[in-house]
Amino acid sequence: MTPFTPPLALRAETPAAWAEAALADPEALLSDHAHCEKKAALTAMNLARHLGDQAHASGLLSRLADEELDHYRRVLEGIQDFGWTLQPDRGNPYAHELHRLASKGLLDQLLIAAIIEARSCERLWLLEQATAGHPTLGAAPWLAFLLELERCEAGHAHAYRSLAEERFGRAVVQQRLDWWLDREAETIQTQPWRSAVH
Ligand SMILES: [Fe+2]
Ligand SMILES: [Fe+2]
């Protein structure tokens, strides 16, 4: 397995065995991921409401939302192509817990977005490694899509961090990110594995 470096220095590495557990129910995995992509687009647009006075931030967030919507549409198409049905949103206890720990301020919202993107990126990479022999998701176009998602979400993690640094300064962001990386590591390790990216 080639080494992987997440876009943020996550402090709890996901065991490789996680991917096998996530792939146990690929219909549920893709359904959950479709809902995640939809929520990622909404997050970007919601943050644009708060950074709308900055042209650079508005442009970046609109492109980011556009990419998430494209991911959402393509995951939905995949579910349909496999003959599956989009399952109801079961919620995301991991993201819910991070938001529960956060202040309502913009800095925390940007850093949570960055961290969730980074964790998604790590897990998409693990899925890509494990999916090669999978009877349905192992098809070449899906492996390519997973790789594209992984790279794109890495870019989003960097984008959210840089937006935070532009607004709050590097020192403030580094200090708060340090706190968040510990909270994220605690949170991800308490989540039971399921057919979902997190
Ligand atoms: Fe995405
Ligand atoms: Fe993303």
CSV table of C-alpha atoms and ligand atoms in Angstrom, one decimal, residues 37 40-41 64 67-68 71 113 117 120 149 152-157 160, ligand 2:
chain,number,residue,atom,x,y,z
A,37,GLU,CA,-21.9,15.4,-0.7
A,40,ALA,CA,-21.0,19.5,1.8
A,41,ALA,CA,-22.5,21.7,-0.9
A,64,LEU,CA,-16.4,24.5,-4.0
A,67,GLU,CA,-17.8,20.6,-7.1
A,68,GLU,CA,-19.8,19.1,-4.2
A,71,HIS,CA,-20.1,14.8,-6.6
A,113,ALA,CA,-15.3,21.9,7.4
A,117,GLU,CA,-12.8,17.2,4.3
A,120,SER,CA,-13.1,12.1,4.2
A,149,LEU,CA,-13.0,12.6,-5.0
A,152,CYS,CA,-10.9,17.1,-4.7
A,153,GLU,CA,-11.7,16.8,-1.0
A,154,ALA,CA,-8.0,17.4,-0.1
A,155,GLY,CA,-8.3,20.6,-2.1
A,156,HIS,CA,-11.4,21.6,-0.1
A,157,ALA,CA,-9.6,21.0,3.2
A,160,TYR,CA,-11.3,26.0,4.2
B,2,FE,FE,-15.4,18.4,-0.3
